[in-house]
């Protein structure tokens, strides 16, 4: 896929600000321009950005209902009530459950955790889960990363004498469940300053509030920050404000002293000798934690995350890794089937969205397939499968388009739905799928902007190879952790040539390993272009071309800068 490159040069005024900021911080002007693009205009703000401080975390009691939640938890512990920590079966839910359970377990023993079965119970609060709580003597459920729409289920629990504290980050409906406390910064009546915490982040704030109220030092919470980093990366929430602080210190914890369970999965992933970044979490660690809930039951992932024996943790990690291998096989098969459907449907070529359904697809994999189709066709996508008379689906979106609003526009057809701007889950009657497809596509067609259906790369700056020094590379790392709202800076260099040693690599000869020289500085740079071997013949012809890239560590050359090339523009493009 060729991308359209979008680059907005800095104005004269911005250039002056960048030069001043660069001098104060002793960094290259191009990096000062990157700070300005992130809204960072002063030396003090830049220092806070480069070195996030835990002392800058927001007061948890600014979140609505935090006082009610802490009081109810204190009462439960004081009365020795049985507490159940209940969460979603994805990475965010599993890490949130592990965090809250591990923290409270230090002070209180009458506590258990529960992850619903995706195939037996479905998403969120289930009657089966409530009945399990009743049978085991639970009178308080702390629910994480779900629950904000479980009005009927939580009313049912209340009838059974069970209270709920909800810790969620998904968009609420107008009617809220009858819980004793609802912690969700997206509530319309909540003035909490940061709205984009993940589910694990909301759970962390609850524990922070509980600790502060009970005089427990923050140092006892700090070892759990590795779980926050895993969740923030995997759930793709904005890496800014409070999330940046949590992710920064969580990554430090993950690299220096991870929990036993995470240490085991790092070993199984082959990352033991690597500096783990958000990217390793997204592509290596997160999918394995997710695999348990996708293939069987997410409880096994929580078992791993709370495990205290390393040998036991390795055994669980290896089992979860087997789930991940199975998941990849099913994922590949389903994606191929979905691509074949799109190829057959001539009408899809002119649609601004994709809605596909097949009653034989695996429910736990439809979200991954929706993501792949969105990346491939650059259109909001819904992938649906069948479970009896009910259809279950997952939606994914392109940058700038609110797929939650599109799903919500069809709510009269839906049995349940939930999510946020770029990802949603939904259930409806199987017989209503075709009408949903029609209505969803009609909404997208009337609301999506033309530029949102184009593959676009947002370019941060133009560089010459002589600009890529060890200092620039080192200073660039200070912008991490990267993610939404703080993407890895993307650069362009024009008129580059093959140095004569570039070659096609990979099992299927799908990548290009490059040695390039630019026309202005004659500096040679190493690079890798994944999945772009189609450009190899042009490159070997020694004609010039333009590249868009990020700057990475070359692990084989002691961390020297290497270009990861995202797109290649030739004179023929």
XYZ file of C-alpha atoms in Angstrom:
573
model
C 0.000 0.000 0.000
C 1.306 3.445 -0.943
C 0.505 6.224 1.483
C -0.234 9.854 0.880
C 2.312 11.913 2.803
C 1.007 14.858 4.747
C 3.488 17.411 6.028
C 2.809 20.875 7.412
C 6.012 22.964 7.607
C 6.497 25.120 10.669
C 5.634 28.798 10.395
C 8.215 31.537 10.821
C 6.937 32.230 14.342
C 7.090 28.533 15.268
C 10.600 28.290 13.886
C 11.707 31.110 16.164
C 10.102 29.399 19.185
C 11.757 26.110 18.201
C 15.211 27.689 17.989
C 14.790 29.283 21.429
C 13.503 26.044 22.994
C 16.249 23.984 21.354
C 18.945 26.256 22.809
C 17.463 26.044 26.327
C 17.200 22.246 26.193
C 20.411 21.582 24.239
C 18.594 19.566 21.605
C 18.409 19.788 17.824
C 15.878 22.336 16.488
C 14.006 19.545 14.691
C 13.255 17.946 18.081
C 12.111 21.279 19.481
C 9.675 21.467 16.559
C 8.351 18.033 17.562
C 7.734 19.351 21.072
C 5.812 22.346 19.701
C 3.622 19.987 17.657
C 2.767 18.252 20.917
C 1.750 21.507 22.544
C 4.928 21.768 24.621
C 6.200 25.333 24.396
C 8.267 25.970 27.543
C 11.435 24.565 29.064
C 9.621 23.437 32.226
C 6.878 21.675 30.236
C 9.532 19.929 28.129
C 11.350 18.691 31.227
C 8.085 17.312 32.625
C 7.459 15.628 29.271
C 10.914 14.045 29.128
C 10.932 13.040 32.815
C 7.327 12.346 33.916
C 6.952 12.443 37.698
C 4.692 10.208 39.775
C 4.090 13.213 42.007
C 2.193 14.772 39.082
C -0.456 12.034 39.112
C -3.927 13.511 39.561
C -5.609 13.385 42.957
C -7.819 10.255 42.715
C -10.540 11.904 44.797
C -11.214 14.329 41.933
C -12.935 11.386 40.212
C -16.670 11.277 40.897
C -17.736 8.585 43.385
C -14.156 7.872 44.512
C -15.071 8.696 48.101
C -18.080 6.356 47.886
C -15.976 3.572 46.391
C -13.257 3.848 49.025
C -15.785 4.010 51.861
C -17.610 0.904 50.600
C -14.329 -1.015 50.245
C -13.261 0.049 53.735
C -16.608 -1.130 55.110
C -16.280 -4.484 53.352
C -12.807 -5.052 54.763
C -13.878 -3.888 58.227
C -16.862 -6.282 58.210
C -14.768 -9.102 56.704
C -17.080 -9.394 53.700
C -16.074 -11.609 50.796
C -14.923 -9.473 47.818
C -14.841 -10.566 44.173
C -12.648 -8.729 41.651
C -14.366 -9.200 38.277
C -13.062 -8.095 34.870
C -13.182 -8.336 31.107
C -11.285 -11.127 29.334
C -8.998 -8.874 27.276
C -5.571 -7.474 28.212
C -7.018 -4.368 29.845
C -9.487 -6.346 31.934
C -7.014 -9.051 32.952
C -4.290 -6.585 33.974
C -6.868 -4.509 35.883
C -8.111 -7.537 37.816
C -4.548 -8.642 38.557
C -3.583 -5.149 39.777
C -6.536 -4.695 42.144
C -6.412 -8.285 43.407
C -2.642 -8.243 44.036
C -2.769 -4.923 45.846
C -5.699 -5.775 48.115
C -4.400 -9.286 48.769
C -1.493 -7.714 50.665
C -3.919 -6.476 53.326
C -6.988 -8.699 53.052
C -7.397 -12.434 52.449
C -11.143 -12.894 51.893
C -10.931 -11.980 48.215
C -11.163 -13.812 44.890
C -11.214 -12.929 41.180
C -13.432 -13.869 38.274
C -13.174 -13.566 34.479
C -16.314 -14.434 32.478
C -16.070 -17.009 29.704
C -16.299 -15.263 26.327
C -18.127 -18.233 24.764
C -20.378 -19.211 27.641
C -21.180 -15.847 29.246
C -20.208 -13.163 26.761
C -18.920 -9.678 27.508
C -19.293 -7.938 30.851
C -21.450 -8.810 33.834
C -23.264 -12.127 33.432
C -25.983 -13.707 35.555
C -23.729 -16.751 35.816
C -21.029 -14.548 37.330
C -23.485 -12.960 39.758
C -24.784 -16.416 40.736
C -21.205 -17.595 41.324
C -20.695 -14.608 43.608
C -23.897 -15.422 45.514
C -22.953 -19.093 45.889
C -19.489 -18.235 47.239
C -20.759 -15.695 49.779
C -19.623 -12.545 47.956
C -21.317 -9.304 48.997
C -19.097 -6.823 47.083
C -17.962 -7.048 43.454
C -15.334 -4.677 42.088
C -15.769 -4.794 38.324
C -13.058 -3.551 35.978
C -12.998 -2.568 32.299
C -16.714 -3.325 31.894
C -20.020 -2.928 33.726
C -20.960 0.604 32.710
C -23.954 -0.667 30.696
C -24.909 -3.662 32.853
C -28.063 -2.044 34.261
C -30.202 -5.192 34.453
C -27.425 -7.504 35.635
C -26.336 -5.189 38.437
C -29.984 -4.666 39.459
C -30.248 -8.472 39.639
C -27.112 -8.608 41.804
C -28.559 -5.961 44.102
C -31.630 -8.171 44.591
C -29.222 -10.922 45.693
C -27.654 -8.625 48.288
C -24.494 -7.977 46.245
C -23.085 -4.456 45.799
C -21.024 -3.333 42.821
C -18.195 -0.827 42.466
C -17.722 -0.142 38.747
C -14.301 0.852 37.379
C -14.782 1.400 33.647
C -13.607 3.696 30.853
C -16.121 2.920 28.114
C -18.715 5.480 27.063
C -21.738 5.321 29.425
C -25.380 5.371 28.406
C -27.789 7.958 29.762
C -28.998 5.420 32.355
C -26.322 4.200 34.752
C -26.378 0.867 36.611
C -27.525 0.846 40.292
C -23.988 0.426 41.683
C -22.849 1.914 44.994
C -20.066 3.740 43.106
C -19.251 4.252 39.433
C -15.693 5.293 38.646
C -15.547 6.351 35.013
C -13.940 9.620 33.873
C -16.156 9.559 30.756
C -19.285 10.132 32.850
C -20.914 13.370 31.719
C -21.181 14.468 35.356
C -17.511 13.755 36.135
C -15.060 16.676 36.127
C -11.931 14.487 36.436
C -9.260 16.353 34.426
C -8.139 13.397 32.269
C -10.775 11.430 30.375
C -8.721 8.758 28.626
C -7.603 6.287 31.280
C -7.774 2.620 30.341
C -9.714 0.168 32.539
C -6.551 -0.822 34.399
C -5.815 2.886 34.881
C -9.200 3.426 36.540
C -8.504 0.421 38.780
C -5.127 1.918 39.645
C -6.744 5.238 40.592
C -9.172 3.355 42.850
C -6.276 1.626 44.616
C -4.421 4.942 44.820
C -7.472 6.476 46.513
C -7.802 3.500 48.862
C -4.089 3.687 49.744
C -4.205 7.428 50.380
C -7.284 7.066 52.581
C -5.658 4.319 54.641
C -2.170 5.801 54.974
C -0.568 3.145 52.765
C 2.613 4.519 51.139
C 2.608 4.906 47.367
C 5.725 2.727 47.237
C 3.472 -0.306 47.774
C 1.529 0.546 44.619
C 4.568 1.281 42.485
C 5.510 -2.369 41.705
C 2.106 -2.777 40.023
C 2.815 -0.083 37.436
C 4.153 -2.731 35.026
C 0.528 -3.883 34.643
C -0.542 -0.324 33.824
C 2.084 -0.081 31.074
C 0.919 -3.382 29.539
C -2.680 -2.180 29.556
C -2.028 1.328 28.197
C -0.007 -0.089 25.295
C -2.383 -2.938 24.421
C -5.583 -0.890 24.731
C -4.185 1.900 22.502
C -5.326 4.732 24.748
C -3.685 8.173 24.301
C -0.161 8.236 25.720
C -0.440 11.721 27.178
C -1.088 13.368 30.535
C -1.647 10.766 33.278
C -1.291 7.823 30.879
C 2.187 9.033 29.932
C 3.254 9.119 33.584
C 1.864 5.637 34.252
C 3.325 4.184 31.047
C 6.755 5.785 31.575
C 7.169 4.435 35.104
C 5.401 1.179 34.230
C 7.922 0.481 31.463
C 10.751 1.245 33.876
C 9.267 -1.276 36.324
C 8.764 -3.830 33.531
C 12.386 -3.554 32.424
C 14.002 -3.379 35.849
C 11.853 -5.554 38.106
C 8.813 -7.129 36.440
C 6.372 -9.261 38.389
C 6.942 -13.022 38.323
C 4.155 -13.588 35.796
C 5.343 -10.887 33.408
C 8.947 -12.036 33.782
C 7.832 -15.506 32.642
C 5.937 -14.255 29.618
C 8.865 -11.999 28.686
C 11.032 -15.144 28.710
C 8.578 -17.090 26.546
C 8.367 -14.161 24.093
C 12.156 -14.178 23.687
C 12.448 -10.642 25.059
C 14.637 -11.300 28.101
C 17.688 -9.534 26.679
C 15.730 -6.686 25.085
C 14.725 -3.247 26.300
C 10.939 -3.585 26.264
C 9.030 -0.703 24.680
C 5.351 -0.113 23.962
C 5.907 -1.818 20.600
C 7.044 -5.095 22.200
C 3.954 -5.021 24.405
C 1.610 -4.430 21.450
C 3.100 -7.116 19.207
C 4.498 -9.705 21.641
C 3.231 -9.555 25.220
C -0.308 -8.227 24.717
C -1.398 -10.826 22.130
C -0.314 -13.651 24.422
C -2.242 -12.294 27.415
C -5.219 -11.834 25.083
C -4.924 -15.322 23.597
C -6.242 -17.069 26.690
C -9.542 -15.180 26.567
C -9.796 -15.471 22.784
C -9.305 -19.242 22.681
C -10.526 -20.501 26.068
C -10.916 -18.435 29.248
C -9.106 -15.255 30.253
C -8.822 -16.407 33.860
C -5.656 -18.267 32.936
C -4.004 -14.952 32.048
C -4.905 -13.532 35.456
C -3.587 -16.733 37.068
C -0.281 -15.948 35.334
C -0.222 -12.269 36.299
C -0.769 -13.000 40.018
C 1.481 -16.095 40.144
C 4.300 -15.920 42.704
C 6.254 -19.042 41.713
C 8.474 -18.610 38.653
C 8.383 -22.237 37.512
C 4.586 -22.280 37.702
C 4.493 -18.974 35.812
C 6.682 -20.427 33.035
C 4.302 -23.395 32.691
C 1.280 -21.087 32.395
C 3.139 -18.824 29.950
C 4.000 -21.763 27.716
C 0.369 -22.878 27.745
C -0.793 -19.368 26.873
C 1.826 -19.273 24.109
C 0.232 -22.420 22.638
C -3.119 -20.592 22.661
C -1.447 -17.744 20.794
C -0.103 -20.081 18.107
C -3.598 -21.547 17.658
C -5.008 -18.022 17.541
C -2.580 -17.035 14.780
C -3.622 -20.003 12.636
C -7.337 -19.221 13.019
C -6.668 -15.499 12.551
C -4.829 -16.177 9.265
C -7.595 -18.453 7.975
C -10.408 -16.052 8.903
C -8.582 -13.042 7.431
C -8.053 -14.904 4.158
C -11.740 -15.854 4.078
C -12.753 -12.252 4.811
C -10.439 -10.925 2.089
C -11.937 -13.386 -0.392
C -15.429 -12.129 0.495
C -14.380 -8.507 -0.022
C -12.764 -9.445 -3.358
C -15.975 -11.179 -4.497
C -18.292 -8.358 -3.480
C -18.058 -5.840 -6.280
C -20.305 -3.477 -4.290
C -17.714 -3.303 -1.485
C -15.297 -1.497 -3.780
C -17.464 1.617 -3.644
C -18.547 1.354 0.005
C -17.020 3.588 2.644
C -17.289 0.770 5.205
C -17.039 -3.022 5.391
C -19.519 -5.267 7.234
C -18.843 -9.008 6.884
C -20.510 -11.949 8.593
C -20.029 -15.706 8.663
C -21.683 -18.044 11.134
C -18.596 -20.291 11.339
C -16.068 -17.631 12.409
C -14.644 -17.831 15.937
C -16.045 -15.194 18.251
C -12.740 -14.518 19.973
C -10.969 -13.662 16.710
C -13.429 -11.317 14.954
C -11.856 -8.223 16.539
C -8.409 -9.096 15.177
C -9.842 -9.709 11.702
C -11.697 -6.384 11.830
C -8.406 -4.669 12.700
C -6.597 -6.322 9.801
C -9.301 -5.397 7.293
C -9.324 -1.803 8.548
C -5.571 -1.573 8.018
C -5.784 -3.222 4.597
C -8.783 -1.378 3.112
C -8.699 1.769 5.250
C -12.411 1.713 5.998
C -14.422 1.321 9.236
C -15.037 -2.413 9.520
C -17.426 -4.699 11.404
C -16.855 -8.473 11.474
C -19.719 -10.614 12.785
C -20.203 -14.273 13.664
C -23.124 -16.354 14.924
C -23.870 -17.856 18.335
C -27.274 -19.548 18.126
C -29.873 -16.924 17.273
C -27.517 -14.122 18.273
C -24.849 -12.391 16.210
C -21.690 -11.147 17.905
C -19.389 -8.643 16.256
C -16.424 -6.346 16.651
C -15.921 -2.983 14.970
C -12.690 -1.120 14.263
C -12.195 2.332 12.787
C -9.825 4.526 10.844
C -8.173 7.648 12.227
C -10.616 10.420 12.973
C -13.856 8.464 12.501
C -16.037 7.666 15.542
C -17.186 4.081 15.019
C -18.931 4.114 18.414
C -21.303 6.810 17.131
C -21.931 4.745 13.983
C -22.795 1.670 16.061
C -24.946 3.754 18.402
C -26.990 5.026 15.443
C -28.189 1.424 14.995
C -28.936 0.836 18.687
C -32.599 -0.064 18.117
C -31.324 -3.181 16.299
C -28.809 -4.098 19.000
C -29.148 -6.268 22.083
C -25.985 -4.770 23.518
C -23.015 -2.658 22.452
C -20.105 -0.829 24.016
C -16.676 0.571 23.383
C -15.060 3.827 22.351
C -14.150 5.892 19.292
C -11.993 3.335 17.488
C -13.203 -0.056 18.757
C -16.597 -1.484 19.702
C -18.284 -4.752 20.466
C -21.923 -5.479 19.658
C -24.579 -8.181 19.787
C -27.843 -8.378 17.853
C -30.262 -10.976 16.510
C -28.825 -12.936 13.602
C -31.898 -12.097 11.532
C -31.117 -8.370 11.892
C -27.554 -8.542 10.557
C -28.385 -7.526 6.976
C -30.417 -4.535 8.162
C -27.583 -3.555 10.487
C -25.167 -3.785 7.556
C -27.367 -1.460 5.492
C -27.866 1.076 8.297
C -24.224 1.083 9.401
C -22.982 1.647 5.865
C -25.509 4.429 5.331
C -24.329 6.199 8.513
C -20.645 5.890 7.581
C -21.271 7.121 4.048
C -22.986 10.269 5.307
C -20.501 11.062 8.102
C -17.021 10.006 7.018
C -14.709 12.589 5.433
C -12.950 11.704 2.151
C -9.493 12.089 3.717
C -10.425 9.533 6.396
C -10.642 6.825 3.726
C -7.129 7.475 2.412
C -3.990 5.877 3.840
C -2.087 8.913 5.106
C 1.273 9.219 6.823
C 1.638 12.312 8.991
C 5.215 13.450 8.444
C 6.887 15.271 11.334
C 9.974 16.643 9.632
C 12.351 16.409 6.683
C 15.923 15.308 7.474
C 19.201 14.813 5.696
C 21.227 11.775 6.716
C 23.906 14.032 8.227
C 21.254 15.196 10.743
C 20.877 11.655 12.144
C 23.592 11.771 14.778
C 24.007 9.650 17.891
C 22.874 12.629 19.980
C 19.730 13.161 17.924
C 18.952 9.435 18.214
C 19.549 9.536 21.969
C 17.421 12.667 22.456
C 14.673 11.202 20.276
C 14.329 8.267 22.696
C 13.281 10.753 25.390
C 10.001 11.230 23.507
C 9.027 7.660 24.435
C 6.778 5.995 25.442
C 5.016 6.254 22.105
C 1.389 5.631 21.245
C -1.782 7.488 20.249
C -1.398 11.282 20.723
C 2.367 10.758 20.974
C 3.247 8.741 17.861
C 6.796 7.788 17.048
C 8.169 10.714 14.971
C 8.057 10.059 11.247
C 10.690 11.636 9.022
C 11.232 12.057 5.283
C 14.474 12.134 3.334
C 14.306 12.859 -0.392
C 16.562 11.791 -3.233
C 18.197 8.771 -1.654
C 20.011 5.990 -3.544
C 21.002 2.401 -2.993
C 24.612 2.289 -1.816
C 24.981 -0.930 -3.819
C 24.465 -3.482 -1.053
C 20.696 -3.483 -0.511
C 19.053 -6.914 -0.745
C 15.750 -8.743 -0.350
C 15.456 -10.762 2.885
C 12.869 -12.763 4.837
C 11.471 -16.288 4.637
C 9.367 -15.341 1.645
C 11.734 -12.641 0.389
C 9.174 -10.035 1.431
C 11.452 -7.431 3.101
C 14.344 -5.244 1.923
C 17.511 -4.720 3.936
C 18.888 -1.388 2.775
C 22.080 0.591 2.761
C 21.274 4.065 1.470
C 23.044 7.283 0.699
C 21.372 10.665 0.268
C 22.231 13.122 -2.449
C 23.342 15.957 -0.162
C 25.545 14.514 2.543
C 26.840 11.192 1.135
C 26.282 9.671 4.568
C 25.371 5.955 4.493
C 22.407 4.768 6.564
C 21.190 1.236 7.252
C 17.489 0.558 6.985
C 14.813 -2.118 6.837
C 11.597 -1.939 4.798
C 9.168 -4.625 5.959
C 6.814 -6.058 3.356
C 8.035 -3.742 0.598
C 10.114 -6.079 -1.568
C 8.060 -4.964 -4.582
C 10.253 -1.851 -4.696
C 13.516 -3.826 -4.743
C 13.994 -3.841 -8.521
C 13.560 -0.066 -8.711
C 15.945 0.470 -5.788
C 18.636 -1.743 -7.352
C 18.399 0.300 -10.569
C 20.304 3.047 -8.679
C 17.625 5.651 -9.416
C 16.656 8.075 -6.648
C 13.574 7.756 -4.454
C 12.072 9.292 -1.296
C 11.585 7.491 2.012
C 9.372 7.999 5.061
C 10.775 6.354 8.181
C 11.182 6.183 11.920
C 14.595 5.996 13.597
C 15.223 2.810 15.589
C 18.026 0.991 17.378
C 20.077 -1.421 15.304
C 20.329 -4.268 17.837
C 23.172 -5.855 15.856
C 25.263 -2.680 15.942
C 25.085 -1.779 19.633
C 22.035 0.454 19.278
C 23.337 2.572 16.385
C 20.531 4.385 14.537
C 18.731 2.415 11.845
C 15.862 3.533 9.619
C 12.610 1.594 9.707
C 11.137 2.570 6.367
C 7.360 2.891 6.385
C 6.885 3.929 2.761
C 8.864 4.415 -0.440
C 7.979 6.924 -3.155
C 9.683 6.450 -6.504
C 9.635 8.868 -9.452
C 6.940 6.643 -10.965
C 4.522 7.211 -8.041
